[in-house]
Amino acid sequence: MCGHHVDPGPDLISLARRPIGRARRRLHRRAFLGEVGGVTALALLGPAGLASCGSDEDAQTAESTTSTTAGAEPSLSTSSTAGSTPETGVEEPAGSWGRVDLGFVSAYVLARGNRAAVVDTGVEGSAEAIGRTLGDLGLTFDDVDAVALTHYHPDHVGSIGAVLAAAPGAIAYAGEQDIERITGVELMPVGDGSEVFGMRVIHTPGHTLGHIALLDELTGVLVAGDAMNGVDGGVAGANPDFTPDMSTADASVRKLAALAFDTVYFGHGEPIVGGASQAVGELAAQL
């Protein structure tokens, strides 16, 4: 039995087996995923984390879609950028990102100095993988100040209880319209324009009513959650199989296209590193 209850909604674990609207709203663009700087972060989860809250079929799906650590290539290097603080004029790192690659879904860690934020927590059993990514960035759960959930679906909030137990100093945030669907943990509601760990909250409904994306202007990174998806080295809109309001979801993509960012991280699919806002703008023009 799970340690906390999350409204399961649709069978999102099966997302690993289903294409994301390949005939509809797909934009091809090569994502340049190389060494950007900083340390390399890669955290992988085996199928055991899925079995306790899913069916045997779900566990088999996870086993077939999750990479193994042996000989695995890093899926994404953490990026590190620098900026000067107005108070001192001293150049300091603006932040470094690490991707927690869980096979068919990803979580992310943002490190600023000796503090960190976690964005999404993956399926149940993902806390250890998130901890490894924190370690790759030279940090531990004791250094985590914030945990932000893009939406309530179980492949994004499945480990929220375990992560908060491991990071007792962290405050957890979620879109105010989604909070009632995430039970068993204390959450702070956020809305459009709120700030979490220096990231701007962008309300992006459609996939869920309270879905949020997070824009880190200091590093030029947008974490899109499931408002968009990475497909074939490019970007697609929300997955219509799991999105009850596609019209609103498309409007959210157009909203994100109006922002400035260089990199976009998705809940599902490979990130676009370099020229990401242009790729999203081209997608939005097709919706």
mmCIF file of N, CA and C in Angstrom, residues 92-154:
data_model
loop_
_atom_site.group_PDB
_atom_site.id
_atom_site.type_symbol
_atom_site.label_atom_id
_atom_site.label_comp_id
_atom_site.label_asym_id
_atom_site.label_seq_id
_atom_site.Cartn_x
_atom_site.Cartn_y
_atom_site.Cartn_z
ATOM 1 N N GLU A 92 28.622 35.014 -9.614
ATOM 2 C CA GLU A 92 28.267 33.797 -8.905
ATOM 3 C C GLU A 92 27.421 32.909 -9.817
ATOM 4 N N PRO A 93 27.470 31.578 -9.619
ATOM 5 C CA PRO A 93 26.646 30.693 -10.449
ATOM 6 C C PRO A 93 25.162 30.997 -10.285
ATOM 7 N N ALA A 94 24.459 31.138 -11.397
ATOM 8 C CA ALA A 94 23.015 31.351 -11.339
ATOM 9 C C ALA A 94 22.292 30.061 -11.032
ATOM 10 N N GLY A 95 22.888 28.934 -11.352
ATOM 11 C CA GLY A 95 22.239 27.668 -11.049
ATOM 12 C C GLY A 95 22.707 26.555 -11.954
ATOM 13 N N SER A 96 22.566 25.337 -11.485
ATOM 14 C CA SER A 96 22.876 24.139 -12.258
ATOM 15 C C SER A 96 21.683 23.201 -12.191
ATOM 16 N N TRP A 97 21.328 22.615 -13.328
ATOM 17 C CA TRP A 97 20.187 21.710 -13.408
ATOM 18 C C TRP A 97 20.652 20.269 -13.566
ATOM 19 N N GLY A 98 19.951 19.356 -12.925
ATOM 20 C CA GLY A 98 20.169 17.929 -13.109
ATOM 21 C C GLY A 98 18.862 17.248 -13.455
ATOM 22 N N ARG A 99 18.916 16.360 -14.409
ATOM 23 C CA ARG A 99 17.729 15.596 -14.815
ATOM 24 C C ARG A 99 17.717 14.245 -14.120
ATOM 25 N N VAL A 100 16.596 13.887 -13.531
ATOM 26 C CA VAL A 100 16.406 12.563 -12.938
ATOM 27 C C VAL A 100 15.636 11.741 -13.977
ATOM 28 N N ASP A 101 16.361 10.956 -14.749
ATOM 29 C CA ASP A 101 15.773 10.212 -15.859
ATOM 30 C C ASP A 101 15.201 8.900 -15.337
ATOM 31 N N LEU A 102 13.884 8.811 -15.280
ATOM 32 C CA LEU A 102 13.214 7.634 -14.738
ATOM 33 C C LEU A 102 12.668 6.726 -15.835
ATOM 34 N N GLY A 103 13.166 6.880 -17.049
ATOM 35 C CA GLY A 103 12.752 6.010 -18.143
ATOM 36 C C GLY A 103 11.701 6.637 -19.008
ATOM 37 N N PHE A 104 10.448 6.706 -18.531
ATOM 38 C CA PHE A 104 9.386 7.302 -19.336
ATOM 39 C C PHE A 104 8.919 8.630 -18.766
ATOM 40 N N VAL A 105 9.463 9.038 -17.639
ATOM 41 C CA VAL A 105 9.113 10.313 -17.022
ATOM 42 C C VAL A 105 10.376 10.852 -16.358
ATOM 43 N N SER A 106 10.447 12.170 -16.215
ATOM 44 C CA SER A 106 11.627 12.788 -15.611
ATOM 45 C C SER A 106 11.229 13.745 -14.497
ATOM 46 N N ALA A 107 12.101 13.845 -13.516
ATOM 47 C CA ALA A 107 12.054 14.898 -12.508
ATOM 48 C C ALA A 107 13.324 15.722 -12.682
ATOM 49 N N TYR A 108 13.392 16.871 -12.008
ATOM 50 C CA TYR A 108 14.532 17.763 -12.201
ATOM 51 C C TYR A 108 14.964 18.363 -10.875
ATOM 52 N N VAL A 109 16.254 18.675 -10.792
ATOM 53 C CA VAL A 109 16.820 19.306 -9.608
ATOM 54 C C VAL A 109 17.542 20.579 -10.039
ATOM 55 N N LEU A 110 17.251 21.681 -9.366
ATOM 56 C CA LEU A 110 17.945 22.950 -9.586
ATOM 57 C C LEU A 110 18.788 23.258 -8.359
ATOM 58 N N ALA A 111 20.082 23.436 -8.568
ATOM 59 C CA ALA A 111 20.991 23.797 -7.480
ATOM 60 C C ALA A 111 21.444 25.235 -7.655
ATOM 61 N N ARG A 112 21.339 25.991 -6.566
ATOM 62 C CA ARG A 112 21.913 27.342 -6.544
ATOM 63 C C ARG A 112 22.831 27.412 -5.320
ATOM 64 N N GLY A 113 24.125 27.508 -5.577
ATOM 65 C CA GLY A 113 25.055 27.488 -4.464
ATOM 66 C C GLY A 113 24.922 26.184 -3.705
ATOM 67 N N ASN A 114 24.662 26.287 -2.402
ATOM 68 C CA ASN A 114 24.533 25.074 -1.591
ATOM 69 C C ASN A 114 23.079 24.765 -1.234
ATOM 70 N N ARG A 115 22.133 25.291 -2.011
ATOM 71 C CA ARG A 115 20.711 25.029 -1.803
ATOM 72 C C ARG A 115 20.124 24.435 -3.085
ATOM 73 N N ALA A 116 18.955 23.793 -2.954
ATOM 74 C CA ALA A 116 18.385 23.116 -4.115
ATOM 75 C C ALA A 116 16.864 23.131 -4.080
ATOM 76 N N ALA A 117 16.283 22.935 -5.261
ATOM 77 C CA ALA A 117 14.843 22.717 -5.425
ATOM 78 C C ALA A 117 14.643 21.493 -6.301
ATOM 79 N N VAL A 118 13.591 20.748 -6.025
ATOM 80 C CA VAL A 118 13.215 19.577 -6.818
ATOM 81 C C VAL A 118 11.916 19.895 -7.533
ATOM 82 N N VAL A 119 11.856 19.604 -8.842
ATOM 83 C CA VAL A 119 10.644 19.820 -9.615
ATOM 84 C C VAL A 119 10.099 18.460 -10.039
ATOM 85 N N ASP A 120 8.951 18.106 -9.513
ATOM 86 C CA ASP A 120 8.291 16.808 -9.688
ATOM 87 C C ASP A 120 9.084 15.709 -8.979
ATOM 88 N N THR A 121 8.399 14.613 -8.664
ATOM 89 C CA THR A 121 9.035 13.554 -7.871
ATOM 90 C C THR A 121 8.903 12.171 -8.495
ATOM 91 N N GLY A 122 8.402 12.087 -9.732
ATOM 92 C CA GLY A 122 8.306 10.797 -10.391
ATOM 93 C C GLY A 122 7.276 9.881 -9.749
ATOM 94 N N VAL A 123 7.324 8.624 -10.147
ATOM 95 C CA VAL A 123 6.437 7.613 -9.595
ATOM 96 C C VAL A 123 6.899 7.245 -8.187
ATOM 97 N N GLU A 124 6.095 6.471 -7.477
ATOM 98 C CA GLU A 124 6.501 5.999 -6.157
ATOM 99 C C GLU A 124 7.804 5.220 -6.284
ATOM 100 N N GLY A 125 8.704 5.428 -5.329
ATOM 101 C CA GLY A 125 9.987 4.745 -5.356
ATOM 102 C C GLY A 125 11.100 5.522 -6.023
ATOM 103 N N SER A 126 10.859 6.780 -6.374
ATOM 104 C CA SER A 126 11.852 7.583 -7.102
ATOM 105 C C SER A 126 12.749 8.416 -6.194
ATOM 106 N N ALA A 127 12.501 8.429 -4.894
ATOM 107 C CA ALA A 127 13.260 9.315 -4.007
ATOM 108 C C ALA A 127 14.752 9.008 -4.043
ATOM 109 N N GLU A 128 15.118 7.753 -4.102
ATOM 110 C CA GLU A 128 16.536 7.394 -4.125
ATOM 111 C C GLU A 128 17.214 7.951 -5.374
ATOM 112 N N ALA A 129 16.539 7.873 -6.517
ATOM 113 C CA ALA A 129 17.104 8.415 -7.756
ATOM 114 C C ALA A 129 17.272 9.927 -7.659
ATOM 115 N N ILE A 130 16.294 10.602 -7.059
ATOM 116 C CA ILE A 130 16.404 12.049 -6.873
ATOM 117 C C ILE A 130 17.581 12.356 -5.956
ATOM 118 N N GLY A 131 17.758 11.547 -4.912
ATOM 119 C CA GLY A 131 18.888 11.729 -4.023
ATOM 120 C C GLY A 131 20.227 11.576 -4.723
ATOM 121 N N ARG A 132 20.317 10.647 -5.682
ATOM 122 C CA ARG A 132 21.569 10.474 -6.424
ATOM 123 C C ARG A 132 21.871 11.699 -7.279
ATOM 124 N N THR A 133 20.830 12.271 -7.880
ATOM 125 C CA THR A 133 21.051 13.472 -8.681
ATOM 126 C C THR A 133 21.479 14.642 -7.802
ATOM 127 N N LEU A 134 20.885 14.770 -6.621
ATOM 128 C CA LEU A 134 21.352 15.780 -5.675
ATOM 129 C C LEU A 134 22.834 15.549 -5.352
ATOM 130 N N GLY A 135 23.216 14.290 -5.144
ATOM 131 C CA GLY A 135 24.606 13.972 -4.857
ATOM 132 C C GLY A 135 25.534 14.341 -5.994
ATOM 133 N N ASP A 136 25.086 14.132 -7.244
ATOM 134 C CA ASP A 136 25.887 14.508 -8.404
ATOM 135 C C ASP A 136 26.127 16.017 -8.456
ATOM 136 N N LEU A 137 25.215 16.770 -7.867
ATOM 137 C CA LEU A 137 25.348 18.223 -7.812
ATOM 138 C C LEU A 137 26.061 18.681 -6.541
ATOM 139 N N GLY A 138 26.544 17.724 -5.740
ATOM 140 C CA GLY A 138 27.267 18.041 -4.525
ATOM 141 C C GLY A 138 26.381 18.387 -3.344
ATOM 142 N N LEU A 139 25.109 17.959 -3.391
ATOM 143 C CA LEU A 139 24.143 18.315 -2.357
ATOM 144 C C LEU A 139 23.453 17.069 -1.816
ATOM 145 N N THR A 140 22.656 17.255 -0.770
ATOM 146 C CA THR A 140 21.861 16.182 -0.191
ATOM 147 C C THR A 140 20.430 16.677 0.005
ATOM 148 N N PHE A 141 19.568 15.786 0.471
ATOM 149 C CA PHE A 141 18.192 16.195 0.750
ATOM 150 C C PHE A 141 18.135 17.284 1.831
ATOM 151 N N ASP A 142 19.120 17.345 2.706
ATOM 152 C CA ASP A 142 19.130 18.386 3.731
ATOM 153 C C ASP A 142 19.283 19.779 3.139
ATOM 154 N N ASP A 143 19.743 19.845 1.892
ATOM 155 C CA ASP A 143 19.946 21.130 1.226
ATOM 156 C C ASP A 143 18.741 21.570 0.398
ATOM 157 N N VAL A 144 17.682 20.777 0.375
ATOM 158 C CA VAL A 144 16.514 21.075 -0.457
ATOM 159 C C VAL A 144 15.583 22.044 0.283
ATOM 160 N N ASP A 145 15.329 23.181 -0.338
ATOM 161 C CA ASP A 145 14.437 24.190 0.237
ATOM 162 C C ASP A 145 13.020 24.108 -0.312
ATOM 163 N N ALA A 146 12.868 23.595 -1.540
ATOM 164 C CA ALA A 146 11.555 23.622 -2.184
ATOM 165 C C ALA A 146 11.358 22.383 -3.045
ATOM 166 N N VAL A 147 10.116 21.919 -3.089
ATOM 167 C CA VAL A 147 9.697 20.853 -4.008
ATOM 168 C C VAL A 147 8.462 21.368 -4.731
ATOM 169 N N ALA A 148 8.547 21.502 -6.036
ATOM 170 C CA ALA A 148 7.438 22.020 -6.840
ATOM 171 C C ALA A 148 6.851 20.900 -7.685
ATOM 172 N N LEU A 149 5.542 20.754 -7.646
ATOM 173 C CA LEU A 149 4.835 19.733 -8.430
ATOM 174 C C LEU A 149 4.116 20.413 -9.580
ATOM 175 N N THR A 150 4.374 19.967 -10.812
ATOM 176 C CA THR A 150 3.726 20.600 -11.957
ATOM 177 C C THR A 150 2.241 20.263 -12.032
ATOM 178 N N HIS A 151 1.856 19.062 -11.567
ATOM 179 C CA HIS A 151 0.435 18.694 -11.549
ATOM 180 C C HIS A 151 0.266 17.418 -10.729
ATOM 181 N N TYR A 152 -0.979 16.987 -10.561
ATOM 182 C CA TYR A 152 -1.270 15.949 -9.571
ATOM 183 C C TYR A 152 -1.126 14.515 -10.075
ATOM 184 N N HIS A 153 -0.852 14.273 -11.332
ATOM 185 C CA HIS A 153 -0.824 12.904 -11.845
ATOM 186 C C HIS A 153 0.252 12.076 -11.137
ATOM 187 N N PRO A 154 -0.019 10.781 -10.902
ATOM 188 C CA PRO A 154 0.834 9.961 -10.040
ATOM 189 C C PRO A 154 2.242 9.730 -10.566
#
